[in-house]
XYZ file of C-alpha atoms in Angstrom:
610
model
C 20.794 -2.552 -28.923
C 19.889 -3.864 -25.479
C 18.652 -1.642 -22.674
C 18.192 -2.381 -18.989
C 15.850 -0.351 -16.818
C 13.841 -0.775 -13.657
C 11.845 -3.880 -14.547
C 8.543 -2.269 -13.675
C 9.168 0.339 -16.391
C 8.738 -2.316 -19.083
C 5.081 -2.697 -18.124
C 4.217 1.004 -18.111
C 6.631 2.876 -20.357
C 9.154 0.803 -22.295
C 6.887 -1.314 -24.489
C 7.408 -2.471 -28.093
C 6.637 0.214 -30.692
C 6.753 2.936 -28.035
C 9.290 5.751 -28.241
C 11.335 7.107 -25.354
C 14.081 9.553 -24.470
C 17.349 7.891 -23.526
C 18.300 8.660 -19.931
C 22.045 8.881 -20.646
C 21.960 11.129 -23.712
C 19.730 13.419 -25.744
C 18.912 10.540 -28.058
C 15.398 9.194 -28.657
C 14.615 5.621 -29.597
C 11.919 3.014 -30.113
C 11.576 -0.280 -28.253
C 11.693 -3.177 -30.703
C 11.522 -6.194 -28.406
C 11.204 -7.204 -24.748
C 13.073 -10.184 -23.314
C 11.650 -12.547 -20.712
C 12.757 -12.083 -17.123
C 14.341 -15.216 -15.627
C 15.925 -16.000 -12.268
C 19.447 -17.342 -11.717
C 18.199 -20.898 -12.277
C 16.685 -20.023 -15.628
C 13.070 -20.156 -14.460
C 10.721 -17.644 -16.052
C 9.281 -15.064 -13.660
C 5.901 -15.470 -15.373
C 5.671 -19.093 -14.188
C 4.131 -17.795 -10.947
C 1.260 -16.129 -12.817
C -2.100 -17.742 -13.735
C -1.594 -17.562 -17.506
C -4.964 -19.076 -18.462
C -6.832 -16.702 -16.163
C -4.911 -13.713 -17.541
C -5.531 -14.703 -21.162
C -9.255 -15.159 -20.561
C -9.540 -11.728 -18.949
C -7.603 -10.163 -21.811
C -9.871 -11.889 -24.345
C -12.931 -10.158 -22.854
C -11.342 -6.757 -23.395
C -9.877 -7.503 -26.809
C -13.379 -8.317 -28.069
C -14.345 -4.657 -27.667
C -12.125 -3.636 -30.599
C -13.425 -3.755 -34.165
C -10.390 -5.735 -35.393
C -10.489 -8.324 -32.585
C -11.130 -11.155 -35.069
C -7.790 -10.368 -36.716
C -5.875 -10.832 -33.461
C -4.863 -14.119 -31.925
C -5.136 -14.335 -28.157
C -5.767 -18.078 -27.954
C -4.321 -20.335 -25.270
C -2.025 -22.032 -27.786
C -0.941 -18.874 -29.579
C -0.538 -16.293 -26.800
C 2.027 -16.341 -24.028
C 2.242 -14.421 -20.770
C 5.698 -12.907 -20.349
C 7.311 -10.946 -17.527
C 9.802 -8.627 -19.258
C 13.262 -7.962 -17.893
C 15.258 -6.261 -20.688
C 14.614 -4.573 -24.005
C 16.084 -4.012 -27.439
C 15.728 -0.619 -29.077
C 16.728 1.279 -32.197
C 17.310 4.961 -32.861
C 14.055 6.708 -33.738
C 13.109 9.169 -35.169
C 15.843 8.829 -37.780
C 15.701 12.456 -38.944
C 18.653 14.703 -38.008
C 19.093 18.392 -38.714
C 22.710 19.338 -39.356
C 23.823 22.151 -37.081
C 26.280 23.372 -39.749
C 24.296 23.541 -43.003
C 20.740 23.031 -41.741
C 20.020 20.050 -43.979
C 17.618 17.454 -42.606
C 19.113 13.988 -43.029
C 17.082 10.787 -42.888
C 18.777 7.455 -42.293
C 17.837 3.799 -42.491
C 17.961 1.649 -39.333
C 21.154 -0.005 -40.608
C 22.922 3.290 -41.249
C 22.301 4.560 -37.754
C 22.308 1.323 -35.764
C 25.475 2.094 -33.754
C 24.832 5.795 -33.324
C 24.701 5.740 -29.487
C 28.330 4.510 -29.465
C 30.495 7.470 -28.490
C 33.147 6.377 -31.007
C 30.668 6.247 -33.894
C 29.900 9.363 -35.974
C 27.283 9.790 -38.658
C 28.166 12.497 -41.207
C 25.737 14.944 -42.759
C 24.939 13.844 -46.321
C 25.451 17.401 -47.635
C 28.409 18.924 -45.797
C 29.966 15.941 -44.013
C 29.739 17.469 -40.522
C 29.403 14.830 -37.818
C 25.877 14.671 -36.361
C 25.227 14.334 -32.633
C 22.248 13.229 -30.557
C 21.365 16.908 -30.089
C 20.679 17.156 -33.832
C 17.922 14.541 -33.731
C 14.475 15.892 -34.674
C 11.630 14.875 -32.346
C 8.643 14.794 -34.725
C 7.006 11.652 -36.045
C 3.872 10.845 -38.000
C 1.429 8.269 -36.698
C -1.800 6.653 -37.870
C -4.753 5.271 -35.933
C -3.967 1.891 -37.469
C -0.907 1.799 -35.206
C 1.683 2.740 -37.801
C 4.456 5.191 -36.941
C 7.018 6.694 -39.307
C 9.492 9.519 -39.814
C 8.226 12.839 -41.094
C 8.199 13.384 -44.846
C 11.132 15.457 -46.135
C 10.545 16.873 -49.652
C 13.269 17.127 -52.305
C 14.375 20.086 -54.427
C 17.540 20.886 -56.360
C 19.205 17.832 -54.862
C 20.834 20.041 -52.246
C 18.741 19.075 -49.255
C 15.981 20.759 -47.295
C 16.077 22.742 -44.101
C 13.234 22.704 -41.558
C 12.255 26.108 -40.208
C 9.603 27.145 -37.744
C 9.376 30.787 -36.596
C 6.803 29.845 -33.893
C 5.913 26.775 -31.858
C 3.019 25.811 -34.137
C 3.388 23.235 -36.891
C 1.052 25.368 -39.001
C 3.778 28.021 -39.274
C 6.607 25.618 -40.129
C 8.041 25.316 -43.629
C 10.826 23.713 -45.670
C 13.544 25.774 -47.380
C 15.941 24.530 -50.016
C 19.539 24.695 -48.743
C 20.939 25.558 -52.172
C 22.246 29.115 -51.700
C 21.101 30.099 -55.199
C 17.574 28.733 -54.703
C 14.766 30.450 -52.807
C 12.298 27.562 -52.929
C 10.123 27.059 -49.836
C 7.122 24.831 -49.190
C 4.709 24.362 -46.326
C 5.690 21.785 -43.737
C 3.689 18.586 -44.059
C 4.661 15.700 -41.847
C 3.102 13.263 -44.275
C -0.288 12.406 -45.696
C -0.073 8.689 -46.394
C 0.442 5.821 -43.965
C 3.106 3.397 -45.192
C 1.666 0.474 -43.261
C 0.948 -2.075 -46.045
C -2.365 -3.075 -44.466
C -3.620 0.526 -44.190
C -4.852 2.986 -46.774
C -5.648 5.899 -44.453
C -4.684 9.454 -45.306
C -5.400 11.084 -41.952
C -2.067 10.562 -40.222
C -0.948 13.171 -37.714
C 2.414 14.760 -36.970
C 3.393 15.366 -33.360
C 6.454 15.197 -31.111
C 7.118 11.506 -30.568
C 6.670 11.885 -26.787
C 3.081 13.190 -27.064
C 0.696 10.967 -25.108
C -1.607 10.371 -28.095
C 1.142 8.647 -30.083
C 0.994 5.528 -27.884
C -1.691 4.231 -25.518
C -0.883 0.927 -23.773
C -3.974 -1.180 -23.131
C -3.767 -2.572 -19.618
C -5.646 -4.521 -17.000
C -5.033 -4.590 -13.242
C -5.409 -7.794 -11.232
C -5.215 -8.139 -7.456
C -3.560 -11.125 -5.777
C -3.262 -13.104 -9.023
C -2.039 -16.654 -8.371
C -2.240 -20.095 -9.953
C -5.545 -21.120 -8.329
C -7.355 -18.530 -10.432
C -6.827 -20.616 -13.576
C -9.732 -22.753 -12.336
C -12.114 -19.847 -11.865
C -13.380 -19.404 -15.438
C -15.553 -22.524 -15.782
C -15.730 -23.742 -12.190
C -19.151 -22.750 -10.859
C -18.370 -24.387 -7.524
C -15.363 -22.135 -7.038
C -17.373 -19.090 -8.080
C -20.131 -19.982 -5.606
C -17.541 -20.526 -2.867
C -16.157 -17.008 -3.319
C -19.592 -15.357 -3.271
C -20.675 -17.490 -0.310
C -17.537 -16.630 1.656
C -18.109 -12.935 0.958
C -21.735 -13.051 2.119
C -20.932 -15.088 5.226
C -17.993 -12.916 6.178
C -19.979 -9.712 5.932
C -22.967 -11.175 7.752
C -20.771 -12.362 10.605
C -22.144 -15.904 10.351
C -18.944 -17.558 9.216
C -17.466 -17.808 12.723
C -19.373 -16.917 15.914
C -17.630 -14.861 18.571
C -16.380 -16.357 21.818
C -19.174 -14.678 23.783
C -21.815 -16.098 21.418
C -20.327 -19.581 21.788
C -20.282 -19.395 25.578
C -23.856 -18.125 25.760
C -25.152 -20.914 23.514
C -23.093 -23.525 25.398
C -24.647 -22.421 28.691
C -28.136 -22.897 27.232
C -27.211 -26.394 26.062
C -25.874 -27.315 29.510
C -28.966 -25.893 31.234
C -31.233 -27.977 28.977
C -29.129 -31.120 29.563
C -28.316 -31.274 25.838
C -24.589 -31.519 26.518
C -22.731 -33.792 28.920
C -19.832 -31.448 29.685
C -18.362 -28.059 28.849
C -16.294 -29.251 25.883
C -19.283 -31.064 24.393
C -21.460 -27.985 24.890
C -18.950 -25.735 23.120
C -18.696 -28.168 20.195
C -22.488 -28.351 19.787
C -22.761 -24.558 20.144
C -20.313 -24.016 17.307
C -22.221 -26.419 15.061
C -25.529 -24.646 15.727
C -24.217 -21.102 15.402
C -22.062 -21.655 12.340
C -23.869 -21.561 9.031
C -23.357 -24.807 7.162
C -20.872 -23.744 4.451
C -21.847 -26.546 2.045
C -25.556 -25.732 2.212
C -24.883 -22.023 1.892
C -22.664 -22.497 -1.162
C -25.293 -24.682 -2.781
C -27.934 -22.016 -2.177
C -25.609 -19.289 -3.516
C -24.899 -21.348 -6.619
C -28.628 -21.541 -7.367
C -28.936 -17.795 -6.747
C -26.098 -17.051 -9.190
C -27.539 -19.302 -11.887
C -30.930 -17.646 -11.561
C -29.759 -14.010 -11.501
C -26.603 -13.845 -13.644
C -25.409 -15.152 -16.985
C -22.050 -16.893 -17.307
C -20.008 -13.759 -17.970
C -21.605 -11.746 -15.151
C -21.102 -14.620 -12.691
C -17.444 -14.720 -13.606
C -16.922 -10.963 -13.294
C -18.721 -10.936 -9.941
C -16.579 -13.742 -8.543
C -13.397 -12.053 -9.812
C -14.323 -8.800 -8.102
C -15.252 -10.360 -4.772
C -12.160 -12.567 -4.866
C -10.101 -9.378 -4.990
C -12.069 -7.905 -2.094
C -11.575 -11.045 0.018
C -7.874 -11.085 -0.874
C -7.512 -7.869 1.106
C -9.939 -8.562 3.947
C -9.625 -12.323 4.587
C -6.466 -14.219 5.540
C -7.909 -17.350 3.918
C -7.605 -15.717 0.492
C -4.029 -14.575 1.056
C -2.300 -17.820 0.085
C 1.235 -16.490 0.355
C 0.551 -14.654 3.618
C 2.032 -11.525 2.060
C -0.700 -8.929 2.597
C -0.618 -7.066 5.901
C -3.635 -4.891 6.659
C -5.263 -3.154 9.567
C -8.171 -0.841 10.240
C -8.768 1.731 12.960
C -11.285 -0.686 14.494
C -8.876 -3.634 14.471
C -6.210 -1.521 16.164
C -8.684 -0.728 18.927
C -9.635 -4.387 19.365
C -6.142 -5.899 19.156
C -3.838 -4.461 21.802
C -0.914 -6.533 20.473
C -0.860 -4.667 17.160
C 1.828 -2.023 17.224
C 0.584 1.497 16.605
C 1.758 4.889 17.783
C -1.888 6.021 17.925
C -3.420 6.206 21.381
C -6.749 4.607 22.233
C -8.393 8.040 22.355
C -7.032 8.886 18.890
C -8.264 5.591 17.465
C -11.719 6.136 18.910
C -11.739 9.658 17.458
C -10.707 8.346 14.032
C -13.367 5.646 14.187
C -16.030 8.234 15.006
C -14.848 10.450 12.139
C -15.043 7.517 9.756
C -18.589 6.665 10.878
C -19.695 10.286 10.605
C -18.616 10.226 6.958
C -20.861 7.153 6.371
C -17.824 4.964 5.780
C -17.872 1.439 7.142
C -14.143 0.804 6.933
C -10.765 2.431 6.326
C -8.222 -0.326 5.709
C -4.510 0.378 5.321
C -2.711 -2.232 3.234
C 0.947 -3.149 3.138
C 2.465 -5.276 0.364
C -0.598 -4.890 -1.829
C 0.043 -7.352 -4.721
C -0.846 -5.625 -7.996
C -0.423 -7.484 -11.288
C -0.363 -5.115 -14.231
C -1.174 -6.772 -17.557
C -0.436 -5.005 -20.861
C -1.889 -6.738 -23.902
C -1.554 -4.228 -26.751
C -1.537 -0.606 -27.786
C -3.385 1.966 -29.862
C -2.507 5.344 -31.299
C -4.633 8.468 -31.429
C -7.078 7.445 -28.713
C -7.293 4.730 -26.039
C -11.026 4.229 -26.597
C -12.284 1.343 -28.793
C -14.754 3.551 -30.682
C -17.217 2.053 -33.173
C -17.704 -1.489 -34.380
C -16.015 -0.878 -37.735
C -12.944 0.899 -39.032
C -15.215 3.289 -40.926
C -16.456 4.641 -37.577
C -12.947 5.917 -36.873
C -12.188 3.515 -34.092
C -8.439 2.970 -33.608
C -6.924 -0.398 -34.377
C -5.747 -2.505 -31.455
C -2.226 -3.811 -32.034
C -0.880 -6.854 -30.225
C 2.713 -7.421 -29.151
C 4.950 -10.161 -30.530
C 8.674 -10.799 -30.949
C 8.377 -11.314 -34.725
C 5.949 -11.520 -37.629
C 5.149 -15.204 -37.091
C 5.855 -15.332 -33.364
C 3.301 -15.892 -30.639
C 1.243 -13.015 -29.323
C 2.825 -11.686 -26.143
C 0.975 -10.440 -23.061
C 3.268 -8.653 -20.633
C 2.547 -9.024 -16.927
C 4.376 -8.244 -13.720
C 3.332 -8.430 -10.069
C 4.604 -5.682 -7.788
C 3.876 -4.725 -4.201
C 2.313 -1.362 -3.486
C 1.014 0.471 -0.466
C -2.696 1.152 -0.530
C -5.803 2.179 1.340
C -9.207 0.565 0.884
C -12.246 2.675 1.718
C -15.677 1.074 2.057
C -18.972 2.923 2.137
C -21.648 2.098 4.700
C -24.146 0.182 2.555
C -27.097 1.046 4.768
C -26.211 4.745 4.500
C -26.036 4.371 0.702
C -29.447 2.697 0.672
C -30.848 5.489 2.866
C -29.385 8.054 0.467
C -30.974 6.306 -2.512
C -34.291 6.321 -0.669
C -34.010 10.039 0.154
C -33.644 10.708 -3.577
C -36.577 8.409 -4.501
C -34.332 5.927 -6.318
C -35.564 3.024 -4.150
C -38.873 2.612 -2.337
C -37.612 1.288 0.995
C -34.640 1.495 3.324
C -35.077 -2.110 4.427
C -33.929 -5.171 2.463
C -33.628 -8.800 3.551
C -29.910 -9.092 2.836
C -28.009 -5.852 2.245
C -24.869 -7.439 0.786
C -26.859 -9.610 -1.611
C -28.977 -6.614 -2.624
C -25.872 -4.694 -3.706
C -24.592 -7.751 -5.569
C -27.833 -7.824 -7.554
C -28.246 -4.091 -8.149
C -24.701 -2.877 -8.744
C -22.696 -3.188 -11.931
C -19.062 -2.671 -12.894
C -18.916 -0.719 -16.166
C -16.055 -1.351 -18.556
C -13.201 1.115 -18.611
C -14.701 3.398 -21.257
C -18.406 2.986 -20.442
C -20.786 5.500 -18.944
C -23.887 4.076 -17.276
C -27.203 5.283 -18.769
C -28.534 8.466 -17.153
C -31.443 6.665 -15.533
C -32.916 6.679 -12.047
C -31.393 3.351 -11.035
C -29.431 2.241 -7.964
C -26.540 1.221 -10.225
C -26.221 4.620 -11.905
C -26.447 6.643 -8.688
C -24.523 4.368 -6.327
C -21.659 3.702 -8.751
C -21.347 7.417 -9.527
C -21.198 8.096 -5.782
C -18.534 5.432 -5.250
C -16.443 6.577 -8.221
C -16.736 10.244 -7.253
C -15.602 9.537 -3.681
C -12.653 7.593 -5.058
C -11.574 10.670 -7.042
C -12.125 12.962 -4.075
C -9.939 10.783 -1.850
C -7.308 10.460 -4.589
C -7.108 14.228 -4.875
C -6.973 14.546 -1.093
C -4.157 11.994 -0.770
C -2.251 13.624 -3.621
C -2.581 17.108 -2.168
C -1.486 16.133 1.352
C 1.160 13.502 0.586
C 2.877 15.225 -2.332
C 2.101 12.443 -4.808
C 1.401 13.556 -8.360
C -1.862 12.504 -10.011
C -0.038 9.935 -12.158
C 1.482 8.323 -9.059
C -1.835 7.111 -7.617
C -4.205 4.560 -9.143
C -7.782 3.677 -8.233
C -9.321 0.205 -8.231
C -13.122 0.029 -7.957
C -15.044 -2.833 -6.290
C -18.663 -1.691 -6.779
C -20.526 -4.744 -5.405
C -18.616 -4.358 -2.159
C -19.118 -0.564 -2.340
C -15.377 -0.175 -1.899
C -12.465 1.373 -3.723
C -8.727 0.977 -3.344
C -6.223 3.747 -3.953
C -2.653 2.575 -4.326
C 0.689 4.041 -5.249
C 1.909 3.082 -8.694
C 4.719 0.623 -7.915
C 7.032 2.032 -10.600
C 7.054 5.582 -9.228
C 9.916 6.732 -7.076
C 8.341 7.925 -3.853
C 9.042 6.891 -0.307
C 7.056 3.840 0.697
C 4.843 4.533 3.681
C 3.516 7.964 2.792
C -0.085 6.789 2.535
C 0.230 5.004 5.888
C 1.683 8.066 7.573
C -0.973 10.277 6.046
C -3.921 8.247 7.353
C -2.310 7.542 10.718
C -1.203 11.058 11.477
C -3.479 13.323 9.421
C -6.726 11.449 8.878
C -8.883 14.447 9.893
C -7.043 16.554 7.297
C -7.728 13.928 4.617
C -11.454 14.254 5.301
C -11.335 18.043 5.464
C -9.535 18.136 2.122
C -12.547 16.473 0.477
C -14.486 19.687 0.957
C -12.046 21.536 -1.315
C -13.751 19.955 -4.323
C -17.225 21.193 -3.406
C -16.703 24.130 -5.753
C -15.230 24.268 -9.232
C -13.504 27.139 -10.997
C -15.867 26.624 -13.935
C -19.127 26.615 -11.994
C -21.844 27.098 -13.053
C -20.889 25.766 -16.504
C -19.489 22.622 -14.903
C -22.731 21.865 -13.076
C -25.039 22.935 -15.893
C -23.306 21.389 -18.904
C -21.007 18.693 -17.487
C -23.061 17.109 -14.715
C -20.785 18.562 -12.044
C -17.576 16.964 -13.274
C -14.739 18.415 -15.351
C -10.960 18.740 -15.678
C -10.785 21.328 -12.921
C -12.673 19.496 -10.172
C -12.867 15.717 -10.605
C -11.065 14.432 -13.687
C -7.896 12.389 -13.189
C -5.377 11.075 -15.700
C -6.047 7.939 -17.762
C -3.361 6.182 -15.745
C -5.139 6.913 -12.470
C -8.824 6.564 -13.375
C -10.282 3.079 -13.828
C -13.369 4.336 -15.684
C -11.892 7.023 -17.992
C -13.569 9.858 -16.057
C -17.069 8.552 -16.724
C -19.801 8.272 -14.066
C -18.674 11.232 -11.968
C -20.525 14.138 -10.354
C -19.870 16.368 -7.357
C -23.632 16.582 -6.920
C -24.008 12.997 -5.692
C -21.728 13.796 -2.770
C -22.326 17.476 -2.094
C -25.835 17.814 -3.536
C -27.058 19.665 -6.623
C -28.016 18.917 -10.223
C -27.408 15.364 -11.412
C -28.855 13.927 -14.619
C -31.111 17.000 -14.942
C -32.584 16.575 -11.443
C -31.795 18.147 -8.094
C -30.621 15.531 -5.596
C -29.510 15.473 -1.954
C -25.823 14.840 -1.366
C -24.473 11.766 0.383
C -22.365 13.982 2.678
C -25.587 15.397 4.133
C -26.969 12.019 5.221
């Protein structure tokens, strides 16, 4: 059966082997296949995506799973697909008859047309027609990825009735429906996985909609376009990105008009220029850093300080940062952004904020040791889903014996190509950047670094910072990376909570994206959620002081002092966000880095007190 939904739902919710509740009935089902989205001319929507770049990024994450060698994510055997429709089948296939109580189990063929209003499926014992309301919601799943109907025992040949006097599976039992038989047995959803490639006996029984029954494995890319296919092995392109980032932040990429005029006047006074135009041309040459020389120097720096993989990850991260902050990296001219400072400087930009309000907001931002608040329209987010697990989203150990879940890839058939699902959607977002000098001063005040002065602040953070993988926690060591990343990640959660509390967004509606080398994070609205576009803009334009005041609400936790003593100042009550929202699975968090207190068994000063 074919199903159409909002196309963004196929990336987040309606994925192969995932179960769902049908929106038009009480029926539950399982997605069996996704179909490629094409335009009216027959062109695939995925043609706009950098497939090689996406596959290479997916490969890095697939390698973290113990069964990665059994999966095929090669360039010739994996395809990037933008889904537009889905096939599904009825699942679970267990139905409890409302008349006699017998639990019936059907094959996919027997129940294929069940959603059709004109089709009835009779109870095997009494013949009463079954409805979607009779469908049972329990399934059994295994960490190998297998999912199956619950086990229904047999006795007397009359059928078995499921009974549960409480809400706990431990109290449930089976009763024979033969009126002359009193046989009962404890409910057991099943003990053996029927996946032919699995011999586990630790399968679990839960409602099919429980979150642990299906974890999509995803990656988020910003401003993904065809040029990125060249990034993997092109050291020149990598050096260009890093060079552009360093020049932009240093202000040496393009001198201001005042700087040009001042230098031109010196050239005229020294008779080094024949006229005004000549003087301005020479001034620009002298004041502008030679881009070719700078890129060559940056390339040598990258080769000396980073291995191939780290160079690539660094260039990917800073490309995403420049995509938001530099028009030159916005090829399609689709991203519209502004900051409080830019609104003050550009009188032509429309804003209902007065000059006094903008100055007040800018002062508030500076007082919080933030270098920039950037509001972003049409933020291009590409969500990539490359597989799924059951039981836990975390890779676990290096072998199956260490209880790590198995990563399962998507495909449209047993011998078909591996499918990676990807879709680009526009979101509204805010990017918040920390003042790097204030961060360095904070590190110095806590004896993490020995000086508050470095030759090149942006380059220093490039060298010292790291971007941990989704499930990694940085070692509890006195290093700039551990402390500064924890500060950045904690502030991201504090702002996410603040935005959610004041805008009405639920926690699952907001997503964070961390850019540690730029000491920045982006909070954006999940594009598939149904909330009015513009809420984040309105919040920061009209209630920015309230956003900052709301941060203070997290200074205390309901579970203090246990939270501070045993959990490093971070728990479900104060800082944790959902797996959908958090980019680092609630690792590397602590209220102490921002408010002050115990962190990694030491008392530290908080960043908010700088």
